[in-house]
mmCIF file of C-alpha atoms and ligand atoms in Angstrom:
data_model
loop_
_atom_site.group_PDB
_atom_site.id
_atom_site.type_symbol
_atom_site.label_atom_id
_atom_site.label_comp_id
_atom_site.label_asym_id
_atom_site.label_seq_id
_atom_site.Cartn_x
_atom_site.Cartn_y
_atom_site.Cartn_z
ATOM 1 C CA UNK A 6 -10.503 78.027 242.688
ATOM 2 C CA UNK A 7 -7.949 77.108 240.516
ATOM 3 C CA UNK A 8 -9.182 74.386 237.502
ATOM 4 C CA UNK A 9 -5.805 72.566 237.260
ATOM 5 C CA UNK A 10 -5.531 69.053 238.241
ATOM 6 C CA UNK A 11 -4.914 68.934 242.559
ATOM 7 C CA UNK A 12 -1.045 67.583 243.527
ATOM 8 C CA UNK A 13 -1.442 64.210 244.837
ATOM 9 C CA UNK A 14 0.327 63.718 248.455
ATOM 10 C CA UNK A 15 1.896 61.282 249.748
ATOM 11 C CA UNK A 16 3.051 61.057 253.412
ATOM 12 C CA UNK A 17 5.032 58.462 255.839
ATOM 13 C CA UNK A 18 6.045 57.964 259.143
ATOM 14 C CA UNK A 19 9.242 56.045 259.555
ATOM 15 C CA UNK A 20 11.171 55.743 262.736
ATOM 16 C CA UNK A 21 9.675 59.278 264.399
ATOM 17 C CA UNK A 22 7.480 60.399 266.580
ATOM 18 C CA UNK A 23 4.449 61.575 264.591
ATOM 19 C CA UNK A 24 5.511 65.034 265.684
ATOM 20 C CA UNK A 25 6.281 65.942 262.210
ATOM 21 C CA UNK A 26 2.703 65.007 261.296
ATOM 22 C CA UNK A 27 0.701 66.740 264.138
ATOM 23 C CA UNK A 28 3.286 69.802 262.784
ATOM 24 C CA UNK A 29 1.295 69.737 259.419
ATOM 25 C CA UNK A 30 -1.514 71.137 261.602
ATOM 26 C CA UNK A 31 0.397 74.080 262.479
ATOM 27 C CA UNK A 32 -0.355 75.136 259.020
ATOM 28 C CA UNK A 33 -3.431 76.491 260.706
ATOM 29 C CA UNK A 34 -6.350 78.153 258.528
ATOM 30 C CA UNK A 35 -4.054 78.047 255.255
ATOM 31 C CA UNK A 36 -4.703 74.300 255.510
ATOM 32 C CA UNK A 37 -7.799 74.961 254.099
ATOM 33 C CA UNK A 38 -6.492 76.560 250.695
ATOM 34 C CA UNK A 39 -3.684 74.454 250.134
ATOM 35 C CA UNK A 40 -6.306 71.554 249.844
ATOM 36 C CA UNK A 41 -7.804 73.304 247.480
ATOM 37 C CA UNK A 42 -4.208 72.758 245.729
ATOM 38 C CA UNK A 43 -3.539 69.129 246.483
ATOM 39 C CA UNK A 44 -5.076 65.902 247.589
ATOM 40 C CA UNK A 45 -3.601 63.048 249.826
ATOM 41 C CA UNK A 46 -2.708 59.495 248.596
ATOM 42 C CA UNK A 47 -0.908 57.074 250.664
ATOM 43 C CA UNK A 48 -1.018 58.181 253.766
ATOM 44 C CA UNK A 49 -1.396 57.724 257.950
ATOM 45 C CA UNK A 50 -3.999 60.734 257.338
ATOM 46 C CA UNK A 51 -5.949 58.860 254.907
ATOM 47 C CA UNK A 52 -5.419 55.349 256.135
ATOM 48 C CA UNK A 53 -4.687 54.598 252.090
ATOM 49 C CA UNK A 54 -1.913 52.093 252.819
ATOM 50 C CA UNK A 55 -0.693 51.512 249.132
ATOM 51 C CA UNK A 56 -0.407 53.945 246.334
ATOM 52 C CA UNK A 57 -3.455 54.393 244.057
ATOM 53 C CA UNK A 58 -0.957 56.008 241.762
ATOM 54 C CA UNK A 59 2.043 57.894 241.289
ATOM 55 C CA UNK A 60 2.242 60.954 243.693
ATOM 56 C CA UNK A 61 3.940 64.754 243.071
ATOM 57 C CA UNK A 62 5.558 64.727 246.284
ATOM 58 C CA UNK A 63 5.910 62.276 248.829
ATOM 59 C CA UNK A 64 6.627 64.039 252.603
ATOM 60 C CA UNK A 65 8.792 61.397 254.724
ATOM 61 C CA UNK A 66 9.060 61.622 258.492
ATOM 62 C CA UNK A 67 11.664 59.838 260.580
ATOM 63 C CA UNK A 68 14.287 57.792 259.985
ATOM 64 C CA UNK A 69 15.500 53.980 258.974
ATOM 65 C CA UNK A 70 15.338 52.125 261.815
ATOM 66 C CA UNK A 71 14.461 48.976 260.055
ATOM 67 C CA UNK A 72 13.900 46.830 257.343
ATOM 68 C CA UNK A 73 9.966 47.634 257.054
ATOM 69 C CA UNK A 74 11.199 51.089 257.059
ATOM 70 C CA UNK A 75 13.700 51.014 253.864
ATOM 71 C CA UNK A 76 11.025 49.079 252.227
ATOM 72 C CA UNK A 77 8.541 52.104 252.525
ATOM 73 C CA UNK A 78 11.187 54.919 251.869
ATOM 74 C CA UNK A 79 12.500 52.564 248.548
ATOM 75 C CA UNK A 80 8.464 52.003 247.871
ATOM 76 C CA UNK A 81 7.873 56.410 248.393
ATOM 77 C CA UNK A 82 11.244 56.885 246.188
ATOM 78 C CA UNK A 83 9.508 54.757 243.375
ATOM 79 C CA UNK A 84 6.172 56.783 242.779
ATOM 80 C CA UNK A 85 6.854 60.332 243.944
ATOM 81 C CA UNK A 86 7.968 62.499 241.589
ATOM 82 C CA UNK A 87 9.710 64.497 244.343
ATOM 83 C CA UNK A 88 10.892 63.171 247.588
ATOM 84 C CA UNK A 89 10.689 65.634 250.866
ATOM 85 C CA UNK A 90 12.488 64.638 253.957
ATOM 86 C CA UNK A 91 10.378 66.735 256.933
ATOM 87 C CA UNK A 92 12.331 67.021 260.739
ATOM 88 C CA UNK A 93 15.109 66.243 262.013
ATOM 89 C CA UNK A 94 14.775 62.221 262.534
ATOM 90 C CA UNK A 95 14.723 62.162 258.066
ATOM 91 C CA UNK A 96 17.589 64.062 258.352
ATOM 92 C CA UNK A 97 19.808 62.947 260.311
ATOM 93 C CA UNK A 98 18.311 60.178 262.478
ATOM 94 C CA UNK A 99 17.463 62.523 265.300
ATOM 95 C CA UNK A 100 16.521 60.658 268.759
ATOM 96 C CA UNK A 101 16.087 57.543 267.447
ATOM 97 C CA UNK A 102 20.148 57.904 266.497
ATOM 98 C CA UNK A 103 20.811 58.116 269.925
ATOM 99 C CA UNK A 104 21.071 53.888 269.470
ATOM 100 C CA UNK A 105 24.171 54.698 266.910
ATOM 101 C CA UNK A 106 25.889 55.816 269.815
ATOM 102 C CA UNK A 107 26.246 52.292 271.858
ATOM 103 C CA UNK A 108 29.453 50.317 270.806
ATOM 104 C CA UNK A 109 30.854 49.318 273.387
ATOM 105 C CA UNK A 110 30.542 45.926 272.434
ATOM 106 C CA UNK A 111 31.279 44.078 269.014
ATOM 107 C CA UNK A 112 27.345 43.666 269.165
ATOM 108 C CA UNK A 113 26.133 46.752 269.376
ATOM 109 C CA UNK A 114 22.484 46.083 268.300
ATOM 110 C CA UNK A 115 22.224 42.743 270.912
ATOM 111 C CA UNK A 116 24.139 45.449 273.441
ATOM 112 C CA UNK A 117 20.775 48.405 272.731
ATOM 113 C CA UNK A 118 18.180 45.733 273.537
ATOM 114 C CA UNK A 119 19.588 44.350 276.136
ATOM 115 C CA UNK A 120 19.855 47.835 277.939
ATOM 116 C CA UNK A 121 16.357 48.562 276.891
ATOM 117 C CA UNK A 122 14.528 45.218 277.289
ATOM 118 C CA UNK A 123 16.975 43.564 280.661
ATOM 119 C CA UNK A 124 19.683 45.858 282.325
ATOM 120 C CA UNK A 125 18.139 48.574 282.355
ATOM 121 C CA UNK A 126 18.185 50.592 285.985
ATOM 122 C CA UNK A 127 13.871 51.005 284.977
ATOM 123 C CA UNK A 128 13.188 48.003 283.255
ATOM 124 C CA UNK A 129 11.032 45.671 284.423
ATOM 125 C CA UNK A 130 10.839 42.188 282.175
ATOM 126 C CA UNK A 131 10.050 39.011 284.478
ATOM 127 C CA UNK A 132 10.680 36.746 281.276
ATOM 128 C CA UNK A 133 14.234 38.207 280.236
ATOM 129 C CA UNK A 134 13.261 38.200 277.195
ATOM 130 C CA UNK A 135 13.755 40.083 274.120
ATOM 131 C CA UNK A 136 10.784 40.725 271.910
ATOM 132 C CA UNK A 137 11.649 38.357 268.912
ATOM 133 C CA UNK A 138 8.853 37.560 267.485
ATOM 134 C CA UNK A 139 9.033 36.530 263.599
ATOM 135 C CA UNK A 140 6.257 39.301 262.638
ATOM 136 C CA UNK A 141 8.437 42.132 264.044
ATOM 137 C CA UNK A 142 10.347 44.336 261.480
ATOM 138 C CA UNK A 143 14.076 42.698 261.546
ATOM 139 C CA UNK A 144 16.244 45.803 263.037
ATOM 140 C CA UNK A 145 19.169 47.414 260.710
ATOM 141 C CA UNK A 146 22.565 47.616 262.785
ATOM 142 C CA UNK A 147 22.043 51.336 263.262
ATOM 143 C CA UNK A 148 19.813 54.029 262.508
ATOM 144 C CA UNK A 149 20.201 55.811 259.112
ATOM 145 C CA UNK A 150 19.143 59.070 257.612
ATOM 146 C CA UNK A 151 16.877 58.779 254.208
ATOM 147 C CA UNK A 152 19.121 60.349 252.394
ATOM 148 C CA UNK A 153 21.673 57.594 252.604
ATOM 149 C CA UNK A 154 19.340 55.280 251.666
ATOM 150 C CA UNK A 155 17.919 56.985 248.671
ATOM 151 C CA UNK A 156 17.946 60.572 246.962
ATOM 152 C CA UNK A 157 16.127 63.285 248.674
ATOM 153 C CA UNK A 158 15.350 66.154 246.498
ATOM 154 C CA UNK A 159 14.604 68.606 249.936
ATOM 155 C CA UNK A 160 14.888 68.824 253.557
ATOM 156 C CA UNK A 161 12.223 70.435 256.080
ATOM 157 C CA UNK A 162 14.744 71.250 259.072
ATOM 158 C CA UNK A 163 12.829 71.545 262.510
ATOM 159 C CA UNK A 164 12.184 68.966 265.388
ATOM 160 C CA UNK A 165 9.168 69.398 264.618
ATOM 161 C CA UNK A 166 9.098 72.315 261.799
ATOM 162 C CA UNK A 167 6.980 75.018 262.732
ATOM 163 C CA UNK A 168 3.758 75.541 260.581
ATOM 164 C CA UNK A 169 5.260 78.398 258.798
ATOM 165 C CA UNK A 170 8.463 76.488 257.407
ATOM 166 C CA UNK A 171 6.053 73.485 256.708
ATOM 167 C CA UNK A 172 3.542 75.965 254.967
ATOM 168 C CA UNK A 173 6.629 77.776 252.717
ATOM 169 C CA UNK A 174 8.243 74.662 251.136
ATOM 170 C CA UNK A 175 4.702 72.902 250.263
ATOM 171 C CA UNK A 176 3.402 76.433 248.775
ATOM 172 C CA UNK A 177 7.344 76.702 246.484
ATOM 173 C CA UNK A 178 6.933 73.235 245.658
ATOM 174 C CA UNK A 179 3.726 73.578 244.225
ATOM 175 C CA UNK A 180 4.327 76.787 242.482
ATOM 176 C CA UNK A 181 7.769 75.439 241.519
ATOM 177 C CA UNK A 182 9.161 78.182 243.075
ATOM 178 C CA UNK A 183 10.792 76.722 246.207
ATOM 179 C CA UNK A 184 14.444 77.789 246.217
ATOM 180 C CA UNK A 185 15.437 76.218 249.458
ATOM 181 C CA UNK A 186 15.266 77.341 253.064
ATOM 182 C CA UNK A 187 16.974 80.977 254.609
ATOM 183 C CA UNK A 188 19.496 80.807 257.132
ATOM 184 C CA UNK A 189 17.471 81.181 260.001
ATOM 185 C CA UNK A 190 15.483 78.455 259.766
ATOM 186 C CA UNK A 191 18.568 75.978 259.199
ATOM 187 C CA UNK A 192 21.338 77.578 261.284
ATOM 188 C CA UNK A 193 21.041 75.321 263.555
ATOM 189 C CA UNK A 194 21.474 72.181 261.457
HETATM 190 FE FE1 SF4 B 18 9.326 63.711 266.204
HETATM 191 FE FE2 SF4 B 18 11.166 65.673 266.068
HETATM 192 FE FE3 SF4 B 18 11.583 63.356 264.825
HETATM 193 FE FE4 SF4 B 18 9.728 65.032 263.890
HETATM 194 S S1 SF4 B 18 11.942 65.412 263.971
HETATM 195 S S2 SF4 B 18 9.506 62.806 264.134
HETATM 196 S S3 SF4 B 18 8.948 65.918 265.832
HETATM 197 S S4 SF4 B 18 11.407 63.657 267.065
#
């Protein structure tokens, strides 16, 4: 076993799924000697909710769908030394970007709830109501990409990545080897 200092980890969920998480444990049995390499910080798999100190690389899944999201993102930008959007909801916004679509109206936010939380053909809310409550994360007009909310250094592609693309750009980045990704894995991007 190597007698260098571990890579500290960091790792967020934004607006996602968790897919990109669960995808981590594709990595399979070479989990188990890349923790000999690194160690996690911040994170949902840790339950550490606030840096203990300044990370290598910070992994960010999903998306800015809201305030509380930018926040964390600005927060992971801060203290990681490099900054890894994983999937396709970092990247682009993936499904929770389908929202950016509605504009029909001049409100297009006030237009998504109501669809989701009144007219919708399943929805089923005796009060009429939309969820407003003060402690709930104020929602940003649309949803953005991390990258246009602060520099990414690299991009896992996948929804989710496979184990193997996961796997390739952690072992680069912590050789300092990583080079970027071959066609086939972003060809469809
Ligand atoms: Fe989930 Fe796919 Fe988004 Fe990852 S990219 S958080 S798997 S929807």
């Amino acid at each position: 076993m190597s007698d260098l200092p571990k890579a500290r980890i960091a790792t967020a969920s934004l607006a996602g799924c968790f897919g990109c998480h669960m995808a981590l444990l594709d990595i399979d049995e070479r989990l188990i000697e890349l923790m000999k390499l690194v160690e996690f910080d911040r994170s949902p798999l840790t339950d550490i909710k606030r840096f203990t100190r300044r990370c290598d690389i910070g992994i960010i899944e999903g998306g800015c769908c809201n305030e509380e999201n930018v926040h964390v993102l600005q927060d992971f930008r801060r203290n990681c030394d490099i900054l890894v959007g994983i999937g396709q909801c970092a990247i682009m916004g993936g499904l929770p970007a389908m929202r950016n679509a509605i504009m029909h109206s001049d409100e297009p936010l006030r237009e998504c709830l109501e669809e989701a939380y009144i007219k919708g053909p399943f929805t089923q809310n005796k009060t009429q109501i939309i969820p407003n409550d003060p402690a709930l994360p104020l929602l940003l007009d649309k949803v953005y990409p991390c990258s246009e909310v602060v520099e990414i250094d690299y991009q896992i592609p996948g929804c989710a990545p496979t184990g193997d693309v996961i796997y390739e750009a952690l072992a680069g980045l912590l050789s300092g080897k990583f080079q970027g990704f071959e066609r086939e894995h972003i060809r469809f991007d």
